[in-house]
């Protein structure tokens, strides 16, 4: 029985990766947040994502959400800006007093949750530092389409993929 078990693990991984590689087609990303600050940020992001055929919906139940967003207060002069994400469980934190565009910060952290790492191009939304005019690229849109209905194994595989790209 032990031999069978050892065979089953890589098999399950292959099936999982195969299923995950299927063309992603989700168009509605669900966000859970108890903070009213989420609404203007999502409204702004939705205007930006409309041309990509993507919509963000704020939901009332955490278990129905693809990502969960919490706003945190950052002390004045704190060099840590923008946001942070725990991609494995879909948690995002956004600094409330950030001078940057919070919609771009949310987009950046959502892309981490979709398995996208930092990019060297300073005009990319995935550049390490936040700033004006960060652009969303076609491969970012494809990655975002993986988020609707994402599961815990899906999150794991999304992070695994970052090692290969
Ligand atoms: Zn980042």
PDB file of C-alpha atoms and ligand atoms in Angstrom:
ATOM      1  CA  UNK A   1       0.000   0.000   0.000  1.00  0.00           C
ATOM      2  CA  UNK A   2       2.892   2.327   0.696  1.00  0.00           C
ATOM      3  CA  UNK A   3       4.099   1.977  -2.894  1.00  0.00           C
ATOM      4  CA  UNK A   4       0.665   2.938  -4.217  1.00  0.00           C
ATOM      5  CA  UNK A   5       0.579   5.990  -1.984  1.00  0.00           C
ATOM      6  CA  UNK A   6       3.967   7.201  -3.228  1.00  0.00           C
ATOM      7  CA  UNK A   7       2.775   6.838  -6.818  1.00  0.00           C
ATOM      8  CA  UNK A   8      -0.425   8.722  -6.140  1.00  0.00           C
ATOM      9  CA  UNK A   9       1.253  11.955  -5.055  1.00  0.00           C
ATOM     10  CA  UNK A  10       2.986  12.919  -8.348  1.00  0.00           C
ATOM     11  CA  UNK A  11      -0.067  11.640 -10.192  1.00  0.00           C
ATOM     12  CA  UNK A  12      -2.374  13.917  -8.228  1.00  0.00           C
ATOM     13  CA  UNK A  13       0.000  16.834  -8.851  1.00  0.00           C
ATOM     14  CA  UNK A  14       0.011  16.206 -12.598  1.00  0.00           C
ATOM     15  CA  UNK A  15      -3.781  16.016 -12.719  1.00  0.00           C
ATOM     16  CA  UNK A  16      -3.973  19.199 -10.656  1.00  0.00           C
ATOM     17  CA  UNK A  17      -1.527  21.098 -12.865  1.00  0.00           C
ATOM     18  CA  UNK A  18      -3.283  19.779 -15.981  1.00  0.00           C
ATOM     19  CA  UNK A  19      -6.661  20.963 -14.762  1.00  0.00           C
ATOM     20  CA  UNK A  20      -5.214  24.298 -13.751  1.00  0.00           C
ATOM     21  CA  UNK A  21      -3.613  24.833 -17.144  1.00  0.00           C
ATOM     22  CA  UNK A  22      -6.997  24.667 -18.841  1.00  0.00           C
ATOM     23  CA  UNK A  23      -7.770  27.983 -20.528  1.00  0.00           C
ATOM     24  CA  UNK A  24      -8.966  30.274 -17.738  1.00  0.00           C
ATOM     25  CA  UNK A  25     -12.259  31.956 -18.513  1.00  0.00           C
ATOM     26  CA  UNK A  26     -13.512  33.604 -15.325  1.00  0.00           C
ATOM     27  CA  UNK A  27     -14.705  37.185 -15.696  1.00  0.00           C
ATOM     28  CA  UNK A  28     -15.982  38.046 -12.199  1.00  0.00           C
ATOM     29  CA  UNK A  29     -13.540  38.288  -9.284  1.00  0.00           C
ATOM     30  CA  UNK A  30     -15.169  38.302  -5.848  1.00  0.00           C
ATOM     31  CA  UNK A  31     -13.610  40.365  -3.066  1.00  0.00           C
ATOM     32  CA  UNK A  32     -14.541  40.189   0.592  1.00  0.00           C
ATOM     33  CA  UNK A  33     -13.853  43.171   2.828  1.00  0.00           C
ATOM     34  CA  UNK A  34     -15.605  44.473   5.919  1.00  0.00           C
ATOM     35  CA  UNK A  35     -14.160  47.925   5.276  1.00  0.00           C
ATOM     36  CA  UNK A  36     -16.255  50.554   3.452  1.00  0.00           C
ATOM     37  CA  UNK A  37     -13.014  51.897   1.904  1.00  0.00           C
ATOM     38  CA  UNK A  38     -13.127  48.970  -0.499  1.00  0.00           C
ATOM     39  CA  UNK A  39     -16.033  50.425  -2.502  1.00  0.00           C
ATOM     40  CA  UNK A  40     -14.374  53.510  -4.072  1.00  0.00           C
ATOM     41  CA  UNK A  41     -11.226  51.451  -4.750  1.00  0.00           C
ATOM     42  CA  UNK A  42     -13.209  48.691  -6.483  1.00  0.00           C
ATOM     43  CA  UNK A  43     -15.270  51.248  -8.446  1.00  0.00           C
ATOM     44  CA  UNK A  44     -12.056  52.793  -9.753  1.00  0.00           C
ATOM     45  CA  UNK A  45     -10.550  49.402 -10.589  1.00  0.00           C
ATOM     46  CA  UNK A  46     -13.729  48.295 -12.364  1.00  0.00           C
ATOM     47  CA  UNK A  47     -13.534  51.327 -14.669  1.00  0.00           C
ATOM     48  CA  UNK A  48      -9.988  50.239 -15.530  1.00  0.00           C
ATOM     49  CA  UNK A  49     -10.880  46.540 -15.978  1.00  0.00           C
ATOM     50  CA  UNK A  50     -14.103  47.055 -17.967  1.00  0.00           C
ATOM     51  CA  UNK A  51     -12.212  47.167 -21.294  1.00  0.00           C
ATOM     52  CA  UNK A  52     -10.643  43.790 -20.395  1.00  0.00           C
ATOM     53  CA  UNK A  53     -14.075  42.204 -19.774  1.00  0.00           C
ATOM     54  CA  UNK A  54     -13.338  41.729 -16.073  1.00  0.00           C
ATOM     55  CA  UNK A  55     -15.546  42.782 -13.170  1.00  0.00           C
ATOM     56  CA  UNK A  56     -14.844  42.902  -9.466  1.00  0.00           C
ATOM     57  CA  UNK A  57     -17.704  42.231  -7.092  1.00  0.00           C
ATOM     58  CA  UNK A  58     -17.645  42.940  -3.345  1.00  0.00           C
ATOM     59  CA  UNK A  59     -19.309  40.031  -1.514  1.00  0.00           C
ATOM     60  CA  UNK A  60     -20.608  39.761   2.060  1.00  0.00           C
ATOM     61  CA  UNK A  61     -19.413  36.240   2.837  1.00  0.00           C
ATOM     62  CA  UNK A  62     -15.678  35.534   3.161  1.00  0.00           C
ATOM     63  CA  UNK A  63     -16.065  31.955   1.926  1.00  0.00           C
ATOM     64  CA  UNK A  64     -17.639  33.203  -1.320  1.00  0.00           C
ATOM     65  CA  UNK A  65     -14.624  35.385  -2.082  1.00  0.00           C
ATOM     66  CA  UNK A  66     -11.582  34.794  -4.279  1.00  0.00           C
ATOM     67  CA  UNK A  67      -9.517  37.326  -2.299  1.00  0.00           C
ATOM     68  CA  UNK A  68     -10.021  39.015   1.056  1.00  0.00           C
ATOM     69  CA  UNK A  69      -8.932  42.612   1.538  1.00  0.00           C
ATOM     70  CA  UNK A  70      -8.084  44.397   4.769  1.00  0.00           C
ATOM     71  CA  UNK A  71      -7.085  48.041   5.062  1.00  0.00           C
ATOM     72  CA  UNK A  72      -4.339  48.806   7.549  1.00  0.00           C
ATOM     73  CA  UNK A  73      -3.144  52.090   8.987  1.00  0.00           C
ATOM     74  CA  UNK A  74       0.510  52.870   8.404  1.00  0.00           C
ATOM     75  CA  UNK A  75       2.362  55.405  10.550  1.00  0.00           C
ATOM     76  CA  UNK A  76       3.438  58.642   8.834  1.00  0.00           C
ATOM     77  CA  UNK A  77       6.894  58.289   7.325  1.00  0.00           C
ATOM     78  CA  UNK A  78       6.718  54.493   7.328  1.00  0.00           C
ATOM     79  CA  UNK A  79       8.739  53.402   4.292  1.00  0.00           C
ATOM     80  CA  UNK A  80       6.524  50.355   3.724  1.00  0.00           C
ATOM     81  CA  UNK A  81       3.921  51.440   1.223  1.00  0.00           C
ATOM     82  CA  UNK A  82       1.144  49.958  -0.836  1.00  0.00           C
ATOM     83  CA  UNK A  83       0.145  46.512   0.159  1.00  0.00           C
ATOM     84  CA  UNK A  84       1.031  42.988   1.070  1.00  0.00           C
ATOM     85  CA  UNK A  85      -0.455  39.680   0.103  1.00  0.00           C
ATOM     86  CA  UNK A  86      -0.488  36.127   1.369  1.00  0.00           C
ATOM     87  CA  UNK A  87      -1.192  34.458  -1.980  1.00  0.00           C
ATOM     88  CA  UNK A  88      -1.676  30.964  -0.546  1.00  0.00           C
ATOM     89  CA  UNK A  89      -4.821  31.974   1.276  1.00  0.00           C
ATOM     90  CA  UNK A  90      -5.864  34.964  -0.815  1.00  0.00           C
ATOM     91  CA  UNK A  91      -5.350  37.617   1.853  1.00  0.00           C
ATOM     92  CA  UNK A  92      -4.419  41.168   0.870  1.00  0.00           C
ATOM     93  CA  UNK A  93      -3.543  44.131   3.079  1.00  0.00           C
ATOM     94  CA  UNK A  94      -3.591  47.689   1.777  1.00  0.00           C
ATOM     95  CA  UNK A  95      -2.107  50.692   3.543  1.00  0.00           C
ATOM     96  CA  UNK A  96      -4.943  53.175   4.039  1.00  0.00           C
ATOM     97  CA  UNK A  97      -2.726  56.278   4.210  1.00  0.00           C
ATOM     98  CA  UNK A  98      -0.811  55.372   1.117  1.00  0.00           C
ATOM     99  CA  UNK A  99      -0.315  58.332  -1.224  1.00  0.00           C
ATOM    100  CA  UNK A 100      -0.427  55.991  -4.190  1.00  0.00           C
ATOM    101  CA  UNK A 101      -3.461  54.987  -6.191  1.00  0.00           C
ATOM    102  CA  UNK A 102      -5.045  52.276  -4.026  1.00  0.00           C
ATOM    103  CA  UNK A 103      -6.729  50.698  -7.072  1.00  0.00           C
ATOM    104  CA  UNK A 104      -3.283  50.048  -8.581  1.00  0.00           C
ATOM    105  CA  UNK A 105      -2.060  48.688  -5.240  1.00  0.00           C
ATOM    106  CA  UNK A 106      -5.044  46.315  -5.076  1.00  0.00           C
ATOM    107  CA  UNK A 107      -4.442  45.231  -8.676  1.00  0.00           C
ATOM    108  CA  UNK A 108      -0.757  44.517  -7.925  1.00  0.00           C
ATOM    109  CA  UNK A 109      -1.610  42.402  -4.861  1.00  0.00           C
ATOM    110  CA  UNK A 110      -4.411  40.556  -6.688  1.00  0.00           C
ATOM    111  CA  UNK A 111      -1.880  39.623  -9.378  1.00  0.00           C
ATOM    112  CA  UNK A 112       0.407  38.181  -6.693  1.00  0.00           C
ATOM    113  CA  UNK A 113      -2.581  36.077  -5.580  1.00  0.00           C
ATOM    114  CA  UNK A 114      -2.957  34.928  -9.206  1.00  0.00           C
ATOM    115  CA  UNK A 115       0.673  33.759  -9.220  1.00  0.00           C
ATOM    116  CA  UNK A 116       2.388  36.731 -10.878  1.00  0.00           C
ATOM    117  CA  UNK A 117       5.696  37.871  -9.403  1.00  0.00           C
ATOM    118  CA  UNK A 118       7.534  41.174  -9.700  1.00  0.00           C
ATOM    119  CA  UNK A 119       8.699  42.405 -13.114  1.00  0.00           C
ATOM    120  CA  UNK A 120      11.692  44.583 -14.008  1.00  0.00           C
ATOM    121  CA  UNK A 121       9.748  46.831 -16.405  1.00  0.00           C
ATOM    122  CA  UNK A 122       9.079  50.110 -14.518  1.00  0.00           C
ATOM    123  CA  UNK A 123       5.920  50.695 -16.582  1.00  0.00           C
ATOM    124  CA  UNK A 124       4.397  47.359 -15.473  1.00  0.00           C
ATOM    125  CA  UNK A 125       1.835  47.156 -12.697  1.00  0.00           C
ATOM    126  CA  UNK A 126       4.038  44.346 -11.319  1.00  0.00           C
ATOM    127  CA  UNK A 127       7.102  46.575 -10.923  1.00  0.00           C
ATOM    128  CA  UNK A 128       8.392  46.231  -7.355  1.00  0.00           C
ATOM    129  CA  UNK A 129       7.722  49.871  -6.492  1.00  0.00           C
ATOM    130  CA  UNK A 130       4.369  51.559  -6.821  1.00  0.00           C
ATOM    131  CA  UNK A 131       3.996  54.668  -8.957  1.00  0.00           C
ATOM    132  CA  UNK A 132       1.901  56.510 -11.490  1.00  0.00           C
ATOM    133  CA  UNK A 133       1.007  55.032 -14.867  1.00  0.00           C
ATOM    134  CA  UNK A 134       1.743  51.404 -14.086  1.00  0.00           C
ATOM    135  CA  UNK A 135       0.332  49.382 -16.966  1.00  0.00           C
ATOM    136  CA  UNK A 136      -1.749  46.220 -17.080  1.00  0.00           C
ATOM    137  CA  UNK A 137      -0.443  43.796 -19.737  1.00  0.00           C
ATOM    138  CA  UNK A 138      -2.307  41.004 -21.595  1.00  0.00           C
ATOM    139  CA  UNK A 139      -0.543  38.302 -19.528  1.00  0.00           C
ATOM    140  CA  UNK A 140      -1.742  40.080 -16.364  1.00  0.00           C
ATOM    141  CA  UNK A 141      -5.337  39.930 -17.629  1.00  0.00           C
ATOM    142  CA  UNK A 142      -4.932  36.180 -18.355  1.00  0.00           C
ATOM    143  CA  UNK A 143      -3.589  35.680 -14.831  1.00  0.00           C
ATOM    144  CA  UNK A 144      -6.500  37.593 -13.270  1.00  0.00           C
ATOM    145  CA  UNK A 145      -8.914  35.271 -15.091  1.00  0.00           C
ATOM    146  CA  UNK A 146      -7.533  32.412 -12.971  1.00  0.00           C
ATOM    147  CA  UNK A 147      -8.822  34.006  -9.775  1.00  0.00           C
ATOM    148  CA  UNK A 148     -12.595  33.459 -10.099  1.00  0.00           C
ATOM    149  CA  UNK A 149     -13.472  30.323  -8.129  1.00  0.00           C
ATOM    150  CA  UNK A 150      -9.820  29.640  -7.246  1.00  0.00           C
ATOM    151  CA  UNK A 151      -9.317  26.865  -4.683  1.00  0.00           C
ATOM    152  CA  UNK A 152      -6.533  26.298  -2.156  1.00  0.00           C
ATOM    153  CA  UNK A 153      -4.759  23.781  -4.471  1.00  0.00           C
ATOM    154  CA  UNK A 154      -5.218  26.318  -7.273  1.00  0.00           C
ATOM    155  CA  UNK A 155      -3.475  28.959  -5.167  1.00  0.00           C
ATOM    156  CA  UNK A 156      -0.650  26.539  -4.441  1.00  0.00           C
ATOM    157  CA  UNK A 157      -0.174  25.736  -8.124  1.00  0.00           C
ATOM    158  CA  UNK A 158      -0.366  29.446  -9.011  1.00  0.00           C
ATOM    159  CA  UNK A 159       2.552  30.115  -6.672  1.00  0.00           C
ATOM    160  CA  UNK A 160       4.430  27.080  -8.000  1.00  0.00           C
ATOM    161  CA  UNK A 161       4.178  28.520 -11.505  1.00  0.00           C
ATOM    162  CA  UNK A 162       6.054  31.654 -10.441  1.00  0.00           C
ATOM    163  CA  UNK A 163       9.210  29.507 -10.252  1.00  0.00           C
ATOM    164  CA  UNK A 164       8.939  28.630 -13.941  1.00  0.00           C
ATOM    165  CA  UNK A 165       8.194  32.058 -15.414  1.00  0.00           C
TER     166      UNK A 165
HETATM  167 ZN1  LIG B   1       4.582  43.078  -4.996  1.00  0.00          ZN
END
